[in-house]
Amino acid sequence: MSEGPVRPRFFYGYTIAALGFLIQAIFWGTYRSFGLFFNPLISEFGWTRAEVAGAASMGWLIVGLLNFPSGALVDKAGPRLTLTIGGFCFGVGFLLMSGVNSLWQVYLFYIIMAVGMSAADVVPLSTIARWFARRRGTITGFAKVGTGIGMMSTPLFAGYLIESQGWRTAYAVLGGIAIVALIVIAQFIRRDPSKMGLKAYGADDSLSAEKRPEDGTTLRKALRVRQFRTLCAVYFLITTISEVVMVHTVPHAVDLSISYAGAAGILSIIGATSIAARAIIGVTVDRLGSKKALLLCFIPLLAALVWLQFADSLWMLYVFAILYGLSHGGFFTLIAPVVAQLFGTVSHGALFGVVMAGNGVGGAIGPVLTGRAFDVLGSYRLPFLILIGMALAAVLLVASLTRTPYQIEAERHAALTSTSRT
């Protein structure tokens, strides 16, 4: 009898997890620094908030729309090629922003940047899902801690560059670092353990190839399942909220006569507090399951959004950042393991990409409408109040989730397998 693939003393999946950590830190730390460039661009060129926010919205829409083809590319061609292309486009977009002189250039360069950004999550998180059959949420949480580290450190670095060297130099430095680091990292990524003669961590070889949990639901079947459409709607709402917060919180703080450095600290605190949430929620989803883990994330989110209605000083905005960071880290760590739990991994890249496409639409609509509302109303009060209603709607959607056909079939198969062994 031939032996199946085995796990050596050092499992390469841990290298994949470490690389995922770095990918997340570079992509998200750099991308989330956009709020710091908001006021310098407005001050130098006299554009409105809606016009500048529109560039971020356009970019986020492109990210969302390209997440599906990026996920499909990971499934078919592998993560190495996908990340190489993505890292190049992302870095080039930032480099080009250092020479921007008109609004149309901002939109064009953010589209280029967004093409690269579409690889930010689907490459590391879908790859991790394939390398870990068990502890998937925990390992995903570790990789997403990289996002928190990046969001905590990069805004501070970018803020320093903006104040000391100017916003153009800051764009150039961030772009140069990103393009080199991401392309190098890409060369060490492997799609799944079978490509190296290995098996996924915790894989049960006794399960038949047809119905083991690593197979799961195809994209075509998932699109017909209510739970998948519900999950897409949930993350549409969550991402709309997220992008409004990440783009408009710093300008809101500056409007309250808070210093630029103090306002930049809001983003860093969100990143810092999200670190703990990312690690904890990964373990939580492994133990409690998708639905309970998602519902837990709404507790700090609703508290943060209610608190924001009354926050009019720096310390109050820092409290908001702590609460919001806990929810932000949890929600965006859960996407990949939740998709894997509910639908398996056979088409994980494509399914992940479809969920993220909904994110892109929500993330595109939110900031630009909020910017327009501010230009008309002169205040963020109404847009921030609407965020609470959106969060409550998302809670109801998550509460309606039931077991998927894939989960029911996998549980039935596991029971039959257990019976046949006895």
Coordinates of C-alpha atoms in Angstrom, one line a residue:
M1 CA 0.0 0.0 0.0
S2 CA 1.4 3.4 -1.0
E3 CA 1.7 6.0 1.7
G4 CA -0.1 9.3 1.4
P5 CA 1.6 12.6 1.8
V6 CA 3.0 13.1 5.2
R7 CA 3.8 16.2 7.3
P8 CA 7.6 16.6 7.9
R9 CA 9.1 17.8 11.1
F10 CA 8.8 21.4 9.9
F11 CA 5.5 22.0 8.3
Y12 CA 5.7 24.5 5.4
G13 CA 2.2 25.6 6.2
Y14 CA 3.7 27.7 9.0
T15 CA 5.9 29.5 6.4
I16 CA 2.7 30.1 4.5
A17 CA 1.1 31.6 7.6
A18 CA 4.2 33.9 8.2
L19 CA 4.2 35.1 4.6
G20 CA 0.4 35.7 4.9
F21 CA 1.2 37.9 8.0
L22 CA 3.7 40.0 6.0
I23 CA 1.4 40.3 3.0
Q24 CA -1.5 41.5 5.2
A25 CA 0.8 44.0 7.0
I26 CA 2.2 45.5 3.8
F27 CA -1.0 45.7 1.8
W28 CA -3.4 46.9 4.5
G29 CA -1.0 49.1 6.4
T30 CA -0.2 51.0 3.3
Y31 CA -3.7 51.1 1.9
R32 CA -5.3 52.3 5.2
S33 CA -3.0 55.3 5.3
F34 CA -5.2 57.0 2.7
G35 CA -7.0 59.1 5.4
L36 CA -3.6 60.8 6.1
F37 CA -3.3 62.0 2.6
F38 CA -6.9 63.3 2.5
N39 CA -6.3 66.8 3.9
P40 CA -2.9 67.4 2.2
L41 CA -4.6 66.8 -1.2
I42 CA -7.5 69.0 -0.4
S43 CA -5.3 71.8 0.9
E44 CA -2.9 71.7 -2.1
F45 CA -5.5 71.4 -4.9
G46 CA -8.7 72.8 -3.4
W47 CA -10.8 69.7 -4.2
T48 CA -13.9 68.8 -2.2
R49 CA -14.2 65.9 0.3
A50 CA -16.6 64.1 -2.0
E51 CA -14.1 64.4 -4.9
V52 CA -11.2 63.0 -2.9
A53 CA -13.3 60.4 -1.2
G54 CA -14.5 59.4 -4.7
A55 CA -11.0 58.2 -5.6
A56 CA -11.0 55.9 -2.6
S57 CA -14.5 54.7 -3.4
M58 CA -13.6 54.1 -7.1
G59 CA -10.5 52.2 -6.0
W60 CA -12.5 50.1 -3.5
L61 CA -15.1 49.3 -6.1
I62 CA -12.3 48.0 -8.4
V63 CA -10.9 46.0 -5.5
G64 CA -14.2 44.4 -5.0
L65 CA -15.0 43.7 -8.6
L66 CA -11.5 42.1 -9.2
N67 CA -11.6 40.0 -6.0
F68 CA -13.6 37.3 -7.9
P69 CA -11.2 37.0 -10.9
S70 CA -8.3 37.2 -8.5
G71 CA -9.8 34.4 -6.5
A72 CA -10.4 32.4 -9.6
L73 CA -6.8 33.0 -10.7
V74 CA -5.5 31.7 -7.4
D75 CA -7.6 28.6 -7.8
K76 CA -6.3 28.0 -11.4
A77 CA -2.9 29.6 -11.8
G78 CA -1.8 29.7 -8.1
P79 CA -1.1 32.5 -5.6
R80 CA 2.5 33.1 -6.7
L81 CA 1.5 34.6 -10.1
T82 CA -1.5 36.4 -8.6
L83 CA 0.6 38.1 -5.9
T84 CA 3.4 39.0 -8.2
I85 CA 0.9 40.9 -10.5
G86 CA -0.9 42.4 -7.5
G87 CA 2.2 43.6 -5.7
F88 CA 3.6 45.2 -8.9
C89 CA 0.3 47.1 -9.6
F90 CA -0.2 48.1 -6.0
G91 CA 3.3 49.6 -5.7
V92 CA 3.2 51.3 -9.0
G93 CA -0.1 53.0 -8.1
F94 CA 1.5 54.5 -5.0
L95 CA 4.6 55.6 -6.9
L96 CA 2.5 57.3 -9.5
M97 CA 0.6 59.2 -6.8
S98 CA 3.8 61.0 -5.9
G99 CA 3.6 62.9 -9.1
V100 CA -0.1 63.6 -9.3
N101 CA -1.2 67.1 -10.4
S102 CA -4.9 66.7 -11.3
L103 CA -8.0 64.9 -10.0
W104 CA -8.3 62.5 -12.9
Q105 CA -4.8 61.3 -12.2
V106 CA -5.8 60.5 -8.6
Y107 CA -8.7 58.4 -9.9
L108 CA -6.5 56.6 -12.5
F109 CA -3.7 55.9 -10.1
Y110 CA -6.0 54.6 -7.4
I111 CA -7.6 52.2 -10.0
I112 CA -4.1 50.9 -10.7
M113 CA -3.4 50.5 -7.0
A114 CA -6.8 48.8 -6.6
V115 CA -5.9 46.2 -9.2
G116 CA -3.0 45.2 -7.0
M117 CA -5.1 45.4 -3.8
S118 CA -7.4 42.7 -5.1
A119 CA -4.7 40.2 -4.2
A120 CA -4.4 41.4 -0.6
D121 CA -6.8 39.0 1.1
V122 CA -7.6 36.3 -1.5
V123 CA -4.0 35.2 -1.9
P124 CA -2.9 34.7 1.7
L125 CA -6.3 33.7 3.2
S126 CA -7.4 31.2 0.5
T127 CA -3.9 29.7 0.6
I128 CA -4.0 29.3 4.4
A129 CA -7.5 27.7 4.1
R130 CA -6.0 25.0 1.8
W131 CA -3.0 24.4 4.0
F132 CA -5.0 24.0 7.3
A133 CA -8.0 21.7 7.6
R134 CA -7.9 22.2 11.3
R135 CA -7.0 25.3 13.3
R136 CA -7.9 27.2 10.2
G137 CA -9.5 30.1 12.1
T138 CA -6.6 30.3 14.5
I139 CA -4.0 30.4 11.7
T140 CA -6.1 32.9 9.7
G141 CA -6.3 35.0 12.9
F142 CA -2.5 35.0 13.1
A143 CA -2.1 36.2 9.5
K144 CA -4.7 38.9 10.0
V145 CA -2.7 40.1 13.0
G146 CA -0.4 41.3 10.3
T147 CA -3.2 43.7 9.1
G148 CA -3.4 45.1 12.6
I149 CA 0.4 45.5 12.9
G150 CA 0.4 47.3 9.5
M151 CA -2.5 49.5 10.4
M152 CA -0.8 50.4 13.7
S153 CA 2.7 51.2 12.3
T154 CA 2.3 52.3 8.8
P155 CA 0.1 55.4 9.5
L156 CA 2.7 56.6 12.0
F157 CA 5.5 56.1 9.5
A158 CA 3.4 57.8 6.7
G159 CA 2.4 60.6 9.0
Y160 CA 6.0 61.2 9.9
L161 CA 7.0 61.3 6.2
I162 CA 4.1 63.6 5.3
E163 CA 5.1 66.1 8.0
S164 CA 8.9 65.9 7.5
Q165 CA 9.3 65.2 3.7
G166 CA 5.9 66.0 2.2
W167 CA 3.0 63.9 0.9
R168 CA 4.7 63.3 -2.5
T169 CA 7.7 61.7 -0.9
A170 CA 5.5 59.7 1.5
Y171 CA 3.6 58.2 -1.5
A172 CA 6.9 57.3 -3.3
V173 CA 8.5 55.7 -0.2
L174 CA 5.4 53.6 0.6
G175 CA 5.1 52.5 -3.1
G176 CA 8.8 51.5 -3.4
I177 CA 8.7 49.4 -0.2
A178 CA 5.5 47.7 -1.3
I179 CA 6.5 46.7 -4.8
V180 CA 9.8 45.2 -3.8
A181 CA 8.6 43.4 -0.7
L182 CA 5.4 41.9 -2.2
I183 CA 7.1 40.6 -5.3
V184 CA 9.9 38.9 -3.3
I185 CA 7.3 37.3 -0.9
A186 CA 5.3 36.0 -3.8
Q187 CA 8.2 33.7 -4.9
F188 CA 7.8 31.6 -1.7
I189 CA 4.0 31.1 -1.8
R190 CA 2.7 27.6 -2.7
R191 CA -0.9 27.0 -3.6
D192 CA -1.6 23.9 -1.5
P193 CA 0.3 21.1 0.3
S194 CA -0.2 18.6 -2.5
K195 CA 2.1 20.6 -4.7
M196 CA 4.9 19.8 -2.2
G197 CA 3.8 16.2 -1.6
L198 CA 2.2 17.1 1.7
K199 CA -1.3 17.1 3.2
A200 CA -3.1 19.9 5.0
Y201 CA -2.7 20.2 8.7
G202 CA -5.3 18.1 10.4
A203 CA -6.6 16.5 7.2
D204 CA -8.4 13.2 7.8
D205 CA -7.3 10.7 5.1
S206 CA -10.0 8.3 6.1
L207 CA -12.6 10.5 4.6
S208 CA -13.5 9.7 1.0
A209 CA -12.2 12.1 -1.7
E210 CA -15.7 12.9 -2.8
K211 CA -17.1 14.2 0.5
R212 CA -14.3 15.2 2.8
P213 CA -14.6 18.7 4.2
E214 CA -11.8 19.9 1.9
D215 CA -14.0 19.6 -1.1
G216 CA -17.2 21.5 -0.5
T217 CA -19.5 23.6 -2.7
T218 CA -18.7 24.9 -6.1
L219 CA -19.3 28.5 -7.0
R220 CA -22.3 27.7 -9.2
K221 CA -24.0 25.8 -6.4
A222 CA -23.1 28.4 -3.7
L223 CA -24.8 31.2 -5.7
R224 CA -28.1 29.3 -5.4
V225 CA -27.7 28.8 -1.6
R226 CA -29.5 31.4 0.6
Q227 CA -26.8 31.3 3.2
F228 CA -24.2 32.4 0.7
R229 CA -26.3 35.4 -0.5
T230 CA -26.9 36.3 3.2
L231 CA -23.2 36.2 3.9
C232 CA -22.5 38.5 1.0
A233 CA -25.2 41.0 2.2
V234 CA -23.7 41.0 5.7
Y235 CA -20.3 41.9 4.5
F236 CA -21.7 44.5 2.1
L237 CA -23.1 46.3 5.1
I238 CA -20.0 45.7 7.3
T239 CA -17.6 47.0 4.7
T240 CA -19.8 50.1 4.0
I241 CA -19.5 50.9 7.7
S242 CA -15.8 50.1 7.7
E243 CA -14.8 52.3 4.8
V244 CA -16.8 55.3 6.1
V245 CA -15.0 55.0 9.4
M246 CA -11.5 54.5 7.9
V247 CA -11.8 57.3 5.3
H248 CA -13.7 60.0 7.3
T249 CA -12.7 59.6 10.9
V250 CA -9.5 61.5 10.5
P251 CA -11.1 64.5 8.6
H252 CA -13.8 64.4 11.3
A253 CA -11.2 64.7 14.0
V254 CA -9.5 67.6 12.3
D255 CA -12.8 69.4 12.0
L256 CA -13.0 69.1 15.8
S257 CA -9.7 71.1 16.0
I258 CA -7.7 68.0 16.9
S259 CA -4.1 68.1 15.7
Y260 CA -3.1 66.2 12.7
A261 CA -0.8 63.9 14.7
G262 CA -3.6 63.2 17.2
A263 CA -6.0 62.4 14.4
A264 CA -3.5 60.0 12.8
G265 CA -3.4 58.2 16.2
I266 CA -7.0 57.2 15.7
L267 CA -6.0 54.9 12.8
S268 CA -3.1 53.5 14.7
I269 CA -5.2 52.7 17.7
I270 CA -7.8 50.9 15.5
G271 CA -4.9 48.9 14.1
A272 CA -3.4 48.2 17.5
T273 CA -6.7 47.0 19.1
S274 CA -7.6 45.0 16.1
I275 CA -4.5 42.8 16.7
A276 CA -6.0 41.2 19.8
A277 CA -9.3 40.8 18.1
R278 CA -7.8 39.0 15.1
A279 CA -6.0 36.5 17.3
I280 CA -8.9 35.9 19.6
I281 CA -11.6 35.6 16.9
G282 CA -9.6 33.0 15.0
V283 CA -9.6 30.7 18.0
T284 CA -13.3 31.6 18.6
V285 CA -14.5 30.6 15.2
D286 CA -12.7 27.2 15.5
R287 CA -14.5 26.5 18.8
L288 CA -17.9 28.2 18.5
G289 CA -18.5 28.2 14.8
S290 CA -19.2 31.0 12.3
K291 CA -22.5 32.3 13.5
K292 CA -21.6 32.9 17.1
A293 CA -18.2 34.4 16.2
L294 CA -19.9 36.9 13.8
L295 CA -22.5 37.9 16.4
L296 CA -19.8 38.5 19.0
C297 CA -18.2 41.1 16.7
F298 CA -21.3 43.2 16.7
I299 CA -21.1 44.0 20.4
P300 CA -18.1 46.3 20.2
L301 CA -19.2 47.6 16.7
L302 CA -22.6 48.9 18.0
A303 CA -21.0 50.3 21.2
A304 CA -18.4 52.2 19.0
L305 CA -21.0 53.6 16.6
V306 CA -23.3 54.8 19.4
W307 CA -20.3 56.3 21.3
L308 CA -19.2 58.1 18.1
Q309 CA -22.4 60.2 18.1
F310 CA -21.2 61.9 21.3
A311 CA -17.4 61.8 20.7
D312 CA -16.2 65.4 20.5
S313 CA -12.7 65.3 21.9
L314 CA -9.5 63.3 21.3
W315 CA -9.8 61.0 24.2
M316 CA -13.4 60.1 23.2
L317 CA -12.3 59.4 19.7
Y318 CA -9.5 57.2 21.0
V319 CA -12.2 55.2 23.0
F320 CA -14.2 54.9 19.8
A321 CA -11.0 53.6 18.0
I322 CA -10.5 51.0 20.7
L323 CA -14.0 49.7 20.4
Y324 CA -14.2 49.9 16.7
G325 CA -10.8 48.2 16.3
L326 CA -12.0 45.2 18.2
S327 CA -14.9 44.7 15.8
H328 CA -13.0 45.6 12.7
G329 CA -10.3 43.0 13.5
G330 CA -12.9 40.3 14.2
F331 CA -15.1 40.8 11.1
F332 CA -12.3 40.9 8.5
T333 CA -10.5 37.9 10.0
L334 CA -13.6 35.8 9.9
I335 CA -14.3 36.0 6.1
A336 CA -12.0 33.2 5.0
P337 CA -12.6 30.7 7.8
V338 CA -16.4 31.3 7.6
V339 CA -16.5 30.7 3.9
A340 CA -14.4 27.5 4.4
Q341 CA -16.7 26.3 7.3
L342 CA -19.9 27.0 5.4
F343 CA -18.9 25.9 1.9
G344 CA -15.6 24.0 2.0
T345 CA -12.4 24.9 0.0
V346 CA -12.8 23.4 -3.5
S347 CA -13.7 26.8 -4.8
H348 CA -12.6 28.9 -1.9
G349 CA -10.8 31.5 -3.9
A350 CA -13.8 32.2 -6.1
L351 CA -16.3 32.2 -3.2
F352 CA -14.1 34.4 -1.1
G353 CA -13.8 36.7 -4.1
V354 CA -17.5 37.0 -4.6
V355 CA -18.0 37.9 -0.9
M356 CA -15.2 40.5 -1.3
A357 CA -16.9 41.8 -4.5
G358 CA -19.9 42.8 -2.3
N359 CA -17.4 44.4 0.0
G360 CA -16.1 46.4 -2.9
V361 CA -19.5 47.8 -3.8
G362 CA -20.3 48.7 -0.2
G363 CA -16.9 50.2 0.4
A364 CA -17.2 52.3 -2.8
I365 CA -20.7 53.7 -2.0
G366 CA -20.1 54.5 1.7
P367 CA -17.2 57.0 1.6
V368 CA -18.4 59.0 -1.4
L369 CA -22.0 59.3 -0.2
T370 CA -20.7 60.3 3.3
G371 CA -18.4 62.9 1.7
R372 CA -21.3 64.3 -0.3
A373 CA -23.5 64.4 2.8
F374 CA -20.8 66.4 4.6
D375 CA -20.5 68.8 1.7
V376 CA -24.2 69.4 1.8
L377 CA -24.9 69.3 5.5
G378 CA -21.6 70.5 6.9
S379 CA -21.6 67.7 9.4
Y380 CA -21.1 63.9 9.8
R381 CA -23.9 63.5 12.3
L382 CA -26.5 62.0 10.0
P383 CA -24.1 59.7 8.0
F384 CA -22.7 58.4 11.3
L385 CA -26.2 57.8 12.6
I386 CA -27.1 55.8 9.5
L387 CA -24.2 53.5 10.3
I388 CA -26.0 52.3 13.4
G389 CA -29.0 51.2 11.4
M390 CA -26.8 49.4 8.9
A391 CA -25.1 47.5 11.8
L392 CA -28.5 46.4 13.2
A393 CA -29.6 45.2 9.8
A394 CA -26.5 43.1 9.6
V395 CA -27.1 41.6 13.0
L396 CA -30.5 40.4 11.9
L397 CA -29.0 38.8 8.8
V398 CA -26.4 36.9 10.7
A399 CA -29.1 35.7 13.2
S400 CA -31.0 34.2 10.3
L401 CA -28.1 32.0 9.1
T402 CA -28.7 28.3 9.3
R403 CA -26.5 25.3 8.4
T404 CA -25.6 25.0 4.8
P405 CA -26.3 21.9 2.6
Y406 CA -22.5 21.3 2.6
Q407 CA -22.3 21.3 6.3
I408 CA -25.3 18.9 6.6
E409 CA -23.8 16.6 4.1
A410 CA -20.3 16.7 5.7
E411 CA -21.8 15.9 9.1
R412 CA -23.8 13.0 7.7
H413 CA -20.7 11.6 6.0
A414 CA -18.7 12.0 9.2
A415 CA -21.3 10.1 11.1
L416 CA -21.4 7.3 8.6
T417 CA -17.6 7.1 8.6
S418 CA -17.5 6.9 12.3
T419 CA -20.1 4.1 12.3
S420 CA -18.2 2.1 9.7
R421 CA -15.1 2.2 11.9
T422 CA -16.9 0.7 14.9

